[in-house]
Amino acid sequence: MQHSMISMTLAAVSLRDLALVQAVQRHGSFNRAARAMHISPSGLSHQVQKVELALGTPLFERGGRRIVPTAGGQRLLQQIDAVLASAEHLQQLARAGDVAFGGELRLGVPASLGPYLLPHLIAPFPQHFPGARLDISEGKPRGLLRRLQEGELDAVLAPPAPAVSGIAVRPLFSEPWQLMLRADHPLAGKSSIALAQLDPAEATLMAESHADGLACDGSEHGHVQDVSLESLAALVSLRGGYALVPALAHERLASMPNIVLAGLKGQASGREIALYWRDASPWHDDLQAFAELLRKLARQRPGLRVMGAKPKTA
């Protein structure tokens, strides 16, 4: 009979303990990690010391402004990441069955997309995936993709991102920008406007549209704001000028007082949206079917253009 070589002290370490250690590595601070993991800093410190005692070596250098791994800790932290990823995969396999996504799809959606796409997705989702629940998390694309890598989300909708090993990408659709102006803007009565007709200094842009539409640096060339689209509309209403906004938000923004929308003349400008998921996901076929549903919805929305059909691994 083969006996376990795991010591009693290491056997007492839980997956939660390892997740706390991982959080310290990720945040570089016991206080920030404690807030993220909903535990007191002293409790977190105690659990990390428990893991260090079980492993027989310190994992972090303490005392500096930022907590950093020791040389040996760096190697052990990589194994801790692998253990937690394997545990997540085990849980996913256990959830997988006759019901799509094992009964729940944890989907990350950018805050600038979710409120305008999800109303069209809520009704058809249970029709296409009976018994499965759609759990939505909103945030910024970079943070959502990090949560996908760490197993907190099953899939993410986001603009193109740098390739990451083990992440599958399915292009879905491109969405044009529209111009949002205050109602008293000299060009407010036009159905379409060229960017050359506008003064860059009058632009108030989402951080997401900054790189694509205008060369603004936040001073004489306009203002870049990390705000919601509704807040962006309020800024335009107060300050005047204009902003670039995604076409899916047309109905919501057009109904706001003192705001008008216009199309963009000339070369098409906008953002692309793709579906991302872990390549090792046990719901690969379900996610492909979900991508097809999103592409079908995109065909039904004015202005959206469905993109290439073949998935790829980043």
PDB file of C-alpha atoms in Angstrom:
ATOM      1  CA  MET A   1       0.000   0.000   0.000  1.00  0.00           C
ATOM      2  CA  GLN A   2       1.398   3.398  -0.983  1.00  0.00           C
ATOM      3  CA  HIS A   3       1.531   5.911   1.817  1.00  0.00           C
ATOM      4  CA  SER A   4       1.165   9.682   1.353  1.00  0.00           C
ATOM      5  CA  MET A   5       4.403  11.614   1.592  1.00  0.00           C
ATOM      6  CA  ILE A   6       2.557  14.798   2.611  1.00  0.00           C
ATOM      7  CA  SER A   7       3.405  15.949   6.137  1.00  0.00           C
ATOM      8  CA  MET A   8       0.665  16.486   8.692  1.00  0.00           C
ATOM      9  CA  THR A   9       1.369  20.232   8.772  1.00  0.00           C
ATOM     10  CA  LEU A  10       1.026  20.538   4.998  1.00  0.00           C
ATOM     11  CA  ALA A  11      -2.085  18.341   5.020  1.00  0.00           C
ATOM     12  CA  ALA A  12      -3.676  20.917   7.348  1.00  0.00           C
ATOM     13  CA  VAL A  13      -3.269  23.645   4.707  1.00  0.00           C
ATOM     14  CA  SER A  14      -6.532  24.315   2.841  1.00  0.00           C
ATOM     15  CA  LEU A  15      -7.193  25.634  -0.646  1.00  0.00           C
ATOM     16  CA  ARG A  16      -8.489  28.793   1.025  1.00  0.00           C
ATOM     17  CA  ASP A  17      -5.092  29.215   2.724  1.00  0.00           C
ATOM     18  CA  LEU A  18      -3.358  28.906  -0.645  1.00  0.00           C
ATOM     19  CA  ALA A  19      -5.792  31.388  -2.201  1.00  0.00           C
ATOM     20  CA  LEU A  20      -4.901  33.890   0.545  1.00  0.00           C
ATOM     21  CA  VAL A  21      -1.199  33.450  -0.223  1.00  0.00           C
ATOM     22  CA  GLN A  22      -1.941  33.977  -3.915  1.00  0.00           C
ATOM     23  CA  ALA A  23      -3.835  37.181  -3.078  1.00  0.00           C
ATOM     24  CA  VAL A  24      -0.828  38.593  -1.209  1.00  0.00           C
ATOM     25  CA  GLN A  25       1.354  37.889  -4.238  1.00  0.00           C
ATOM     26  CA  ARG A  26      -1.173  39.481  -6.572  1.00  0.00           C
ATOM     27  CA  HIS A  27      -1.734  42.655  -4.548  1.00  0.00           C
ATOM     28  CA  GLY A  28       1.758  43.067  -3.067  1.00  0.00           C
ATOM     29  CA  SER A  29       0.206  44.152   0.221  1.00  0.00           C
ATOM     30  CA  PHE A  30      -1.364  42.356   3.178  1.00  0.00           C
ATOM     31  CA  ASN A  31      -3.897  45.157   3.643  1.00  0.00           C
ATOM     32  CA  ARG A  32      -5.043  45.202   0.000  1.00  0.00           C
ATOM     33  CA  ALA A  33      -5.131  41.403  -0.155  1.00  0.00           C
ATOM     34  CA  ALA A  34      -7.137  41.276   3.081  1.00  0.00           C
ATOM     35  CA  ARG A  35      -9.732  43.671   1.687  1.00  0.00           C
ATOM     36  CA  ALA A  36      -9.978  41.701  -1.551  1.00  0.00           C
ATOM     37  CA  MET A  37     -10.383  38.389   0.308  1.00  0.00           C
ATOM     38  CA  HIS A  38     -12.736  39.750   2.997  1.00  0.00           C
ATOM     39  CA  ILE A  39     -10.502  38.888   5.945  1.00  0.00           C
ATOM     40  CA  SER A  40      -8.726  40.969   8.583  1.00  0.00           C
ATOM     41  CA  PRO A  41      -5.034  41.786   7.933  1.00  0.00           C
ATOM     42  CA  SER A  42      -4.047  39.955  11.125  1.00  0.00           C
ATOM     43  CA  GLY A  43      -6.073  36.901  10.113  1.00  0.00           C
ATOM     44  CA  LEU A  44      -4.499  36.946   6.671  1.00  0.00           C
ATOM     45  CA  SER A  45      -1.003  37.237   8.125  1.00  0.00           C
ATOM     46  CA  HIS A  46      -1.702  34.286  10.429  1.00  0.00           C
ATOM     47  CA  GLN A  47      -2.874  32.084   7.540  1.00  0.00           C
ATOM     48  CA  VAL A  48       0.144  32.993   5.396  1.00  0.00           C
ATOM     49  CA  GLN A  49       2.467  32.132   8.291  1.00  0.00           C
ATOM     50  CA  LYS A  50       0.626  28.809   8.604  1.00  0.00           C
ATOM     51  CA  VAL A  51       1.440  27.998   4.964  1.00  0.00           C
ATOM     52  CA  GLU A  52       5.058  29.110   5.379  1.00  0.00           C
ATOM     53  CA  LEU A  53       5.425  26.904   8.454  1.00  0.00           C
ATOM     54  CA  ALA A  54       3.957  23.925   6.590  1.00  0.00           C
ATOM     55  CA  LEU A  55       6.343  24.459   3.680  1.00  0.00           C
ATOM     56  CA  GLY A  56       9.305  25.124   5.926  1.00  0.00           C
ATOM     57  CA  THR A  57      10.368  28.359   4.222  1.00  0.00           C
ATOM     58  CA  PRO A  58       9.305  32.027   4.048  1.00  0.00           C
ATOM     59  CA  LEU A  59       7.365  32.957   0.939  1.00  0.00           C
ATOM     60  CA  PHE A  60       7.580  36.754   1.209  1.00  0.00           C
ATOM     61  CA  GLU A  61      10.039  39.431   2.218  1.00  0.00           C
ATOM     62  CA  ARG A  62       8.396  41.648   4.828  1.00  0.00           C
ATOM     63  CA  GLY A  63       9.175  45.164   5.942  1.00  0.00           C
ATOM     64  CA  GLY A  64       9.289  47.027   2.632  1.00  0.00           C
ATOM     65  CA  ARG A  65       6.595  49.243   1.126  1.00  0.00           C
ATOM     66  CA  ARG A  66       5.576  46.351  -1.120  1.00  0.00           C
ATOM     67  CA  ILE A  67       5.497  42.682  -0.133  1.00  0.00           C
ATOM     68  CA  VAL A  68       7.595  40.690  -2.621  1.00  0.00           C
ATOM     69  CA  PRO A  69       8.290  36.944  -2.857  1.00  0.00           C
ATOM     70  CA  THR A  70      11.594  35.498  -1.724  1.00  0.00           C
ATOM     71  CA  ALA A  71      13.689  33.680  -4.325  1.00  0.00           C
ATOM     72  CA  GLY A  72      12.491  30.309  -3.069  1.00  0.00           C
ATOM     73  CA  GLY A  73       8.995  31.664  -2.510  1.00  0.00           C
ATOM     74  CA  GLN A  74       8.700  32.612  -6.162  1.00  0.00           C
ATOM     75  CA  ARG A  75       9.080  28.974  -7.212  1.00  0.00           C
ATOM     76  CA  LEU A  76       6.631  27.771  -4.568  1.00  0.00           C
ATOM     77  CA  LEU A  77       4.101  30.434  -5.515  1.00  0.00           C
ATOM     78  CA  GLN A  78       4.127  29.126  -9.085  1.00  0.00           C
ATOM     79  CA  GLN A  79       3.209  25.683  -7.731  1.00  0.00           C
ATOM     80  CA  ILE A  80       0.503  27.216  -5.547  1.00  0.00           C
ATOM     81  CA  ASP A  81      -0.969  28.849  -8.664  1.00  0.00           C
ATOM     82  CA  ALA A  82      -0.909  25.447 -10.389  1.00  0.00           C
ATOM     83  CA  VAL A  83      -2.610  23.725  -7.419  1.00  0.00           C
ATOM     84  CA  LEU A  84      -5.414  26.318  -7.346  1.00  0.00           C
ATOM     85  CA  ALA A  85      -5.873  26.120 -11.118  1.00  0.00           C
ATOM     86  CA  SER A  86      -6.136  22.325 -10.887  1.00  0.00           C
ATOM     87  CA  ALA A  87      -8.678  22.618  -8.081  1.00  0.00           C
ATOM     88  CA  GLU A  88     -10.753  25.016 -10.178  1.00  0.00           C
ATOM     89  CA  HIS A  89     -10.595  22.626 -13.113  1.00  0.00           C
ATOM     90  CA  LEU A  90     -11.662  19.740 -10.857  1.00  0.00           C
ATOM     91  CA  GLN A  91     -14.656  21.773  -9.701  1.00  0.00           C
ATOM     92  CA  GLN A  92     -15.569  22.629 -13.273  1.00  0.00           C
ATOM     93  CA  LEU A  93     -15.431  18.994 -14.335  1.00  0.00           C
ATOM     94  CA  ALA A  94     -17.672  18.087 -11.412  1.00  0.00           C
ATOM     95  CA  ARG A  95     -20.175  20.762 -12.450  1.00  0.00           C
ATOM     96  CA  ALA A  96     -20.141  19.714 -16.100  1.00  0.00           C
ATOM     97  CA  GLY A  97     -22.946  17.402 -17.175  1.00  0.00           C
ATOM     98  CA  ASP A  98     -26.045  17.436 -19.285  1.00  0.00           C
ATOM     99  CA  VAL A  99     -26.703  21.131 -18.538  1.00  0.00           C
ATOM    100  CA  ALA A 100     -24.686  23.667 -20.538  1.00  0.00           C
ATOM    101  CA  PHE A 101     -21.785  25.276 -18.643  1.00  0.00           C
ATOM    102  CA  GLY A 102     -22.421  22.881 -15.756  1.00  0.00           C
ATOM    103  CA  GLY A 103     -25.481  24.977 -14.903  1.00  0.00           C
ATOM    104  CA  GLU A 104     -23.861  28.437 -14.714  1.00  0.00           C
ATOM    105  CA  LEU A 105     -21.906  30.699 -17.074  1.00  0.00           C
ATOM    106  CA  ARG A 106     -19.843  33.299 -15.203  1.00  0.00           C
ATOM    107  CA  LEU A 107     -19.477  35.996 -17.863  1.00  0.00           C
ATOM    108  CA  GLY A 108     -17.348  39.134 -17.592  1.00  0.00           C
ATOM    109  CA  VAL A 109     -18.539  42.156 -19.583  1.00  0.00           C
ATOM    110  CA  PRO A 110     -17.033  45.669 -19.859  1.00  0.00           C
ATOM    111  CA  ALA A 111     -19.163  48.298 -18.139  1.00  0.00           C
ATOM    112  CA  SER A 112     -19.346  50.226 -21.437  1.00  0.00           C
ATOM    113  CA  LEU A 113     -20.908  47.194 -23.162  1.00  0.00           C
ATOM    114  CA  GLY A 114     -22.984  45.298 -20.607  1.00  0.00           C
ATOM    115  CA  PRO A 115     -25.970  47.647 -20.142  1.00  0.00           C
ATOM    116  CA  TYR A 116     -26.457  47.926 -23.911  1.00  0.00           C
ATOM    117  CA  LEU A 117     -25.875  44.315 -25.005  1.00  0.00           C
ATOM    118  CA  LEU A 118     -27.362  42.329 -22.137  1.00  0.00           C
ATOM    119  CA  PRO A 119     -31.001  43.421 -22.656  1.00  0.00           C
ATOM    120  CA  HIS A 120     -30.823  41.642 -26.027  1.00  0.00           C
ATOM    121  CA  LEU A 121     -29.193  38.537 -24.474  1.00  0.00           C
ATOM    122  CA  ILE A 122     -31.303  37.905 -21.376  1.00  0.00           C
ATOM    123  CA  ALA A 123     -34.351  36.471 -23.204  1.00  0.00           C
ATOM    124  CA  PRO A 124     -32.651  34.168 -25.759  1.00  0.00           C
ATOM    125  CA  PHE A 125     -30.006  32.785 -23.370  1.00  0.00           C
ATOM    126  CA  PRO A 126     -32.318  30.358 -21.469  1.00  0.00           C
ATOM    127  CA  GLN A 127     -33.940  29.346 -24.751  1.00  0.00           C
ATOM    128  CA  HIS A 128     -30.569  28.271 -26.161  1.00  0.00           C
ATOM    129  CA  PHE A 129     -29.148  26.893 -22.886  1.00  0.00           C
ATOM    130  CA  PRO A 130     -32.036  25.445 -20.812  1.00  0.00           C
ATOM    131  CA  GLY A 131     -31.265  25.053 -17.130  1.00  0.00           C
ATOM    132  CA  ALA A 132     -28.134  27.247 -17.258  1.00  0.00           C
ATOM    133  CA  ARG A 133     -27.886  30.513 -15.346  1.00  0.00           C
ATOM    134  CA  LEU A 134     -26.077  33.584 -16.686  1.00  0.00           C
ATOM    135  CA  ASP A 135     -24.021  35.266 -13.944  1.00  0.00           C
ATOM    136  CA  ILE A 136     -22.732  38.692 -15.038  1.00  0.00           C
ATOM    137  CA  SER A 137     -19.696  40.576 -13.699  1.00  0.00           C
ATOM    138  CA  GLU A 138     -18.989  44.065 -15.024  1.00  0.00           C
ATOM    139  CA  GLY A 139     -15.599  45.766 -14.947  1.00  0.00           C
ATOM    140  CA  LYS A 140     -12.685  46.954 -17.045  1.00  0.00           C
ATOM    141  CA  PRO A 141     -11.453  44.605 -19.784  1.00  0.00           C
ATOM    142  CA  ARG A 142      -7.958  44.135 -18.321  1.00  0.00           C
ATOM    143  CA  GLY A 143      -9.306  43.217 -14.890  1.00  0.00           C
ATOM    144  CA  LEU A 144     -11.916  40.876 -16.353  1.00  0.00           C
ATOM    145  CA  LEU A 145      -9.301  39.036 -18.422  1.00  0.00           C
ATOM    146  CA  ARG A 146      -7.103  38.661 -15.342  1.00  0.00           C
ATOM    147  CA  ARG A 147     -10.056  37.143 -13.469  1.00  0.00           C
ATOM    148  CA  LEU A 148     -10.593  34.773 -16.403  1.00  0.00           C
ATOM    149  CA  GLN A 149      -6.977  33.583 -16.181  1.00  0.00           C
ATOM    150  CA  GLU A 150      -7.351  33.061 -12.439  1.00  0.00           C
ATOM    151  CA  GLY A 151     -10.503  30.964 -12.841  1.00  0.00           C
ATOM    152  CA  GLU A 152     -12.968  33.452 -11.331  1.00  0.00           C
ATOM    153  CA  LEU A 153     -14.836  33.806 -14.637  1.00  0.00           C
ATOM    154  CA  ASP A 154     -15.695  31.270 -17.340  1.00  0.00           C
ATOM    155  CA  ALA A 155     -15.694  33.704 -20.276  1.00  0.00           C
ATOM    156  CA  VAL A 156     -15.156  37.386 -20.988  1.00  0.00           C
ATOM    157  CA  LEU A 157     -16.383  39.786 -23.648  1.00  0.00           C
ATOM    158  CA  ALA A 158     -13.669  42.342 -24.384  1.00  0.00           C
ATOM    159  CA  PRO A 159     -11.847  44.282 -27.115  1.00  0.00           C
ATOM    160  CA  PRO A 160      -8.664  42.752 -28.602  1.00  0.00           C
ATOM    161  CA  ALA A 161      -5.983  42.098 -25.982  1.00  0.00           C
ATOM    162  CA  PRO A 162      -2.357  40.885 -26.056  1.00  0.00           C
ATOM    163  CA  ALA A 163      -2.120  37.129 -26.624  1.00  0.00           C
ATOM    164  CA  VAL A 164      -2.000  34.987 -23.472  1.00  0.00           C
ATOM    165  CA  SER A 165      -1.058  31.308 -23.545  1.00  0.00           C
ATOM    166  CA  GLY A 166      -3.992  29.009 -22.837  1.00  0.00           C
ATOM    167  CA  ILE A 167      -6.702  31.557 -23.636  1.00  0.00           C
ATOM    168  CA  ALA A 168      -9.004  30.916 -26.605  1.00  0.00           C
ATOM    169  CA  VAL A 169     -10.366  33.906 -28.534  1.00  0.00           C
ATOM    170  CA  ARG A 170     -13.438  34.023 -30.775  1.00  0.00           C
ATOM    171  CA  PRO A 171     -13.948  37.314 -32.687  1.00  0.00           C
ATOM    172  CA  LEU A 172     -17.595  38.357 -32.577  1.00  0.00           C
ATOM    173  CA  PHE A 173     -18.398  41.785 -34.014  1.00  0.00           C
ATOM    174  CA  SER A 174     -17.149  45.301 -34.622  1.00  0.00           C
ATOM    175  CA  GLU A 175     -19.144  48.225 -33.272  1.00  0.00           C
ATOM    176  CA  PRO A 176     -18.774  51.719 -34.755  1.00  0.00           C
ATOM    177  CA  TRP A 177     -18.313  54.823 -32.660  1.00  0.00           C
ATOM    178  CA  GLN A 178     -20.913  57.558 -32.888  1.00  0.00           C
ATOM    179  CA  LEU A 179     -20.581  61.216 -31.996  1.00  0.00           C
ATOM    180  CA  MET A 180     -22.387  62.511 -28.932  1.00  0.00           C
ATOM    181  CA  LEU A 181     -22.842  66.290 -28.822  1.00  0.00           C
ATOM    182  CA  ARG A 182     -24.609  68.795 -26.656  1.00  0.00           C
ATOM    183  CA  ALA A 183     -27.866  69.891 -28.268  1.00  0.00           C
ATOM    184  CA  ASP A 184     -26.624  73.450 -28.883  1.00  0.00           C
ATOM    185  CA  HIS A 185     -23.431  72.373 -30.704  1.00  0.00           C
ATOM    186  CA  PRO A 186     -23.176  74.071 -34.148  1.00  0.00           C
ATOM    187  CA  LEU A 187     -23.126  70.644 -35.852  1.00  0.00           C
ATOM    188  CA  ALA A 188     -25.864  69.079 -33.714  1.00  0.00           C
ATOM    189  CA  GLY A 189     -28.382  69.038 -36.562  1.00  0.00           C
ATOM    190  CA  LYS A 190     -26.202  66.904 -38.850  1.00  0.00           C
ATOM    191  CA  SER A 191     -26.939  63.188 -39.310  1.00  0.00           C
ATOM    192  CA  SER A 192     -23.250  62.455 -39.899  1.00  0.00           C
ATOM    193  CA  ILE A 193     -20.087  64.426 -39.155  1.00  0.00           C
ATOM    194  CA  ALA A 194     -16.423  64.005 -40.106  1.00  0.00           C
ATOM    195  CA  LEU A 195     -13.835  64.193 -37.336  1.00  0.00           C
ATOM    196  CA  ALA A 196     -12.016  66.829 -39.395  1.00  0.00           C
ATOM    197  CA  GLN A 197     -14.988  69.156 -38.804  1.00  0.00           C
ATOM    198  CA  LEU A 198     -14.449  69.021 -35.037  1.00  0.00           C
ATOM    199  CA  ASP A 199     -11.992  70.712 -32.721  1.00  0.00           C
ATOM    200  CA  PRO A 200      -9.970  68.042 -30.849  1.00  0.00           C
ATOM    201  CA  ALA A 201      -9.765  70.372 -27.840  1.00  0.00           C
ATOM    202  CA  GLU A 202     -13.551  70.009 -27.406  1.00  0.00           C
ATOM    203  CA  ALA A 203     -13.412  66.203 -27.084  1.00  0.00           C
ATOM    204  CA  THR A 204     -14.346  64.411 -23.881  1.00  0.00           C
ATOM    205  CA  LEU A 205     -13.522  60.741 -24.455  1.00  0.00           C
ATOM    206  CA  MET A 206     -13.803  57.430 -22.685  1.00  0.00           C
ATOM    207  CA  ALA A 207     -10.380  55.926 -22.033  1.00  0.00           C
ATOM    208  CA  GLU A 208     -11.514  53.036 -24.266  1.00  0.00           C
ATOM    209  CA  SER A 209     -12.140  55.249 -27.315  1.00  0.00           C
ATOM    210  CA  HIS A 210      -9.082  57.444 -26.796  1.00  0.00           C
ATOM    211  CA  ALA A 211      -6.617  55.423 -28.872  1.00  0.00           C
ATOM    212  CA  ASP A 212      -9.059  54.765 -31.681  1.00  0.00           C
ATOM    213  CA  GLY A 213     -10.700  58.076 -32.380  1.00  0.00           C
ATOM    214  CA  LEU A 214      -8.593  61.122 -31.637  1.00  0.00           C
ATOM    215  CA  ALA A 215      -5.033  61.874 -30.557  1.00  0.00           C
ATOM    216  CA  CYS A 216      -5.909  63.448 -27.222  1.00  0.00           C
ATOM    217  CA  ASP A 217      -3.381  63.858 -24.455  1.00  0.00           C
ATOM    218  CA  GLY A 218      -5.733  65.220 -21.835  1.00  0.00           C
ATOM    219  CA  SER A 219      -4.696  68.898 -22.167  1.00  0.00           C
ATOM    220  CA  GLU A 220      -5.036  71.135 -25.222  1.00  0.00           C
ATOM    221  CA  HIS A 221      -6.312  68.165 -27.285  1.00  0.00           C
ATOM    222  CA  GLY A 222      -9.289  67.304 -25.089  1.00  0.00           C
ATOM    223  CA  HIS A 223     -10.102  65.312 -21.983  1.00  0.00           C
ATOM    224  CA  VAL A 224      -9.856  61.542 -21.421  1.00  0.00           C
ATOM    225  CA  GLN A 225     -12.271  60.363 -18.723  1.00  0.00           C
ATOM    226  CA  ASP A 226     -12.472  56.938 -17.077  1.00  0.00           C
ATOM    227  CA  VAL A 227     -16.233  57.132 -16.495  1.00  0.00           C
ATOM    228  CA  SER A 228     -19.451  55.381 -17.489  1.00  0.00           C
ATOM    229  CA  LEU A 229     -21.248  56.403 -20.678  1.00  0.00           C
ATOM    230  CA  GLU A 230     -24.044  58.057 -18.664  1.00  0.00           C
ATOM    231  CA  SER A 231     -21.459  60.115 -16.775  1.00  0.00           C
ATOM    232  CA  LEU A 232     -19.772  60.936 -20.076  1.00  0.00           C
ATOM    233  CA  ALA A 233     -23.110  62.218 -21.402  1.00  0.00           C
ATOM    234  CA  ALA A 234     -23.520  64.360 -18.285  1.00  0.00           C
ATOM    235  CA  LEU A 235     -20.046  65.863 -18.841  1.00  0.00           C
ATOM    236  CA  VAL A 236     -20.853  66.695 -22.464  1.00  0.00           C
ATOM    237  CA  SER A 237     -24.162  68.213 -21.381  1.00  0.00           C
ATOM    238  CA  LEU A 238     -22.369  70.427 -18.855  1.00  0.00           C
ATOM    239  CA  ARG A 239     -19.178  71.284 -20.753  1.00  0.00           C
ATOM    240  CA  GLY A 240     -20.354  71.174 -24.343  1.00  0.00           C
ATOM    241  CA  GLY A 241     -18.121  69.722 -27.023  1.00  0.00           C
ATOM    242  CA  TYR A 242     -18.507  66.093 -28.047  1.00  0.00           C
ATOM    243  CA  ALA A 243     -17.533  62.491 -27.273  1.00  0.00           C
ATOM    244  CA  LEU A 244     -17.140  59.178 -29.082  1.00  0.00           C
ATOM    245  CA  VAL A 245     -19.582  56.519 -27.858  1.00  0.00           C
ATOM    246  CA  PRO A 246     -20.370  52.928 -29.011  1.00  0.00           C
ATOM    247  CA  ALA A 247     -23.337  52.443 -31.327  1.00  0.00           C
ATOM    248  CA  LEU A 248     -25.106  49.931 -29.044  1.00  0.00           C
ATOM    249  CA  ALA A 249     -25.641  52.734 -26.523  1.00  0.00           C
ATOM    250  CA  HIS A 250     -27.541  54.865 -29.074  1.00  0.00           C
ATOM    251  CA  GLU A 251     -31.054  54.334 -27.701  1.00  0.00           C
ATOM    252  CA  ARG A 252     -30.082  54.956 -24.067  1.00  0.00           C
ATOM    253  CA  LEU A 253     -27.976  58.046 -24.756  1.00  0.00           C
ATOM    254  CA  ALA A 254     -30.336  59.570 -27.333  1.00  0.00           C
ATOM    255  CA  SER A 255     -33.063  59.655 -24.673  1.00  0.00           C
ATOM    256  CA  MET A 256     -30.952  61.792 -22.320  1.00  0.00           C
ATOM    257  CA  PRO A 257     -31.815  65.520 -22.141  1.00  0.00           C
ATOM    258  CA  ASN A 258     -29.626  68.063 -23.938  1.00  0.00           C
ATOM    259  CA  ILE A 259     -27.820  65.299 -25.900  1.00  0.00           C
ATOM    260  CA  VAL A 260     -27.890  64.445 -29.622  1.00  0.00           C
ATOM    261  CA  LEU A 261     -26.068  61.713 -31.552  1.00  0.00           C
ATOM    262  CA  ALA A 262     -24.632  61.664 -35.071  1.00  0.00           C
ATOM    263  CA  GLY A 263     -22.824  59.165 -37.263  1.00  0.00           C
ATOM    264  CA  LEU A 264     -19.175  59.456 -38.277  1.00  0.00           C
ATOM    265  CA  LYS A 265     -18.276  60.238 -41.888  1.00  0.00           C
ATOM    266  CA  GLY A 266     -15.285  58.757 -43.625  1.00  0.00           C
ATOM    267  CA  GLN A 267     -13.197  55.803 -42.553  1.00  0.00           C
ATOM    268  CA  ALA A 268     -15.045  53.522 -40.164  1.00  0.00           C
ATOM    269  CA  SER A 269     -13.928  53.901 -36.561  1.00  0.00           C
ATOM    270  CA  GLY A 270     -15.000  51.755 -33.648  1.00  0.00           C
ATOM    271  CA  ARG A 271     -14.171  48.863 -31.364  1.00  0.00           C
ATOM    272  CA  GLU A 272     -14.013  45.116 -31.852  1.00  0.00           C
ATOM    273  CA  ILE A 273     -15.491  42.667 -29.357  1.00  0.00           C
ATOM    274  CA  ALA A 274     -14.366  39.060 -28.913  1.00  0.00           C
ATOM    275  CA  LEU A 275     -15.254  36.201 -26.580  1.00  0.00           C
ATOM    276  CA  TYR A 276     -12.399  34.847 -24.445  1.00  0.00           C
ATOM    277  CA  TRP A 277     -12.271  31.635 -22.421  1.00  0.00           C
ATOM    278  CA  ARG A 278      -9.673  29.260 -21.009  1.00  0.00           C
ATOM    279  CA  ASP A 279      -8.584  26.710 -23.592  1.00  0.00           C
ATOM    280  CA  ALA A 280      -8.797  23.965 -20.941  1.00  0.00           C
ATOM    281  CA  SER A 281     -12.451  24.717 -20.173  1.00  0.00           C
ATOM    282  CA  PRO A 282     -14.644  21.585 -20.147  1.00  0.00           C
ATOM    283  CA  TRP A 283     -17.394  23.664 -21.820  1.00  0.00           C
ATOM    284  CA  HIS A 284     -15.591  24.383 -25.061  1.00  0.00           C
ATOM    285  CA  ASP A 285     -18.582  23.301 -27.210  1.00  0.00           C
ATOM    286  CA  ASP A 286     -21.021  25.293 -25.054  1.00  0.00           C
ATOM    287  CA  LEU A 287     -18.857  28.401 -25.386  1.00  0.00           C
ATOM    288  CA  GLN A 288     -18.690  27.980 -29.158  1.00  0.00           C
ATOM    289  CA  ALA A 289     -22.496  27.807 -29.203  1.00  0.00           C
ATOM    290  CA  PHE A 290     -22.648  30.904 -26.983  1.00  0.00           C
ATOM    291  CA  ALA A 291     -20.365  32.752 -29.409  1.00  0.00           C
ATOM    292  CA  GLU A 292     -22.726  31.839 -32.245  1.00  0.00           C
ATOM    293  CA  LEU A 293     -25.661  33.235 -30.245  1.00  0.00           C
ATOM    294  CA  LEU A 294     -23.788  36.519 -29.744  1.00  0.00           C
ATOM    295  CA  ARG A 295     -22.933  36.678 -33.444  1.00  0.00           C
ATOM    296  CA  LYS A 296     -26.594  36.081 -34.290  1.00  0.00           C
ATOM    297  CA  LEU A 297     -27.630  38.926 -31.979  1.00  0.00           C
ATOM    298  CA  ALA A 298     -25.011  41.189 -33.581  1.00  0.00           C
ATOM    299  CA  ARG A 299     -26.512  40.565 -37.032  1.00  0.00           C
ATOM    300  CA  GLN A 300     -29.829  41.860 -35.704  1.00  0.00           C
ATOM    301  CA  ARG A 301     -28.410  45.130 -34.357  1.00  0.00           C
ATOM    302  CA  PRO A 302     -28.054  48.094 -36.774  1.00  0.00           C
ATOM    303  CA  GLY A 303     -24.467  49.127 -37.463  1.00  0.00           C
ATOM    304  CA  LEU A 304     -22.738  46.046 -36.022  1.00  0.00           C
ATOM    305  CA  ARG A 305     -20.567  43.937 -38.325  1.00  0.00           C
ATOM    306  CA  VAL A 306     -20.011  40.253 -37.590  1.00  0.00           C
ATOM    307  CA  MET A 307     -16.337  39.280 -37.727  1.00  0.00           C
ATOM    308  CA  GLY A 308     -14.390  36.141 -38.720  1.00  0.00           C
ATOM    309  CA  ALA A 309     -15.989  32.867 -37.687  1.00  0.00           C
ATOM    310  CA  LYS A 310     -12.986  30.747 -36.699  1.00  0.00           C
ATOM    311  CA  PRO A 311     -11.777  30.626 -33.081  1.00  0.00           C
ATOM    312  CA  LYS A 312      -8.105  30.758 -32.188  1.00  0.00           C
ATOM    313  CA  THR A 313      -5.947  30.202 -29.154  1.00  0.00           C
ATOM    314  CA  ALA A 314      -4.005  33.221 -27.952  1.00  0.00           C
TER     315      ALA A 314
END
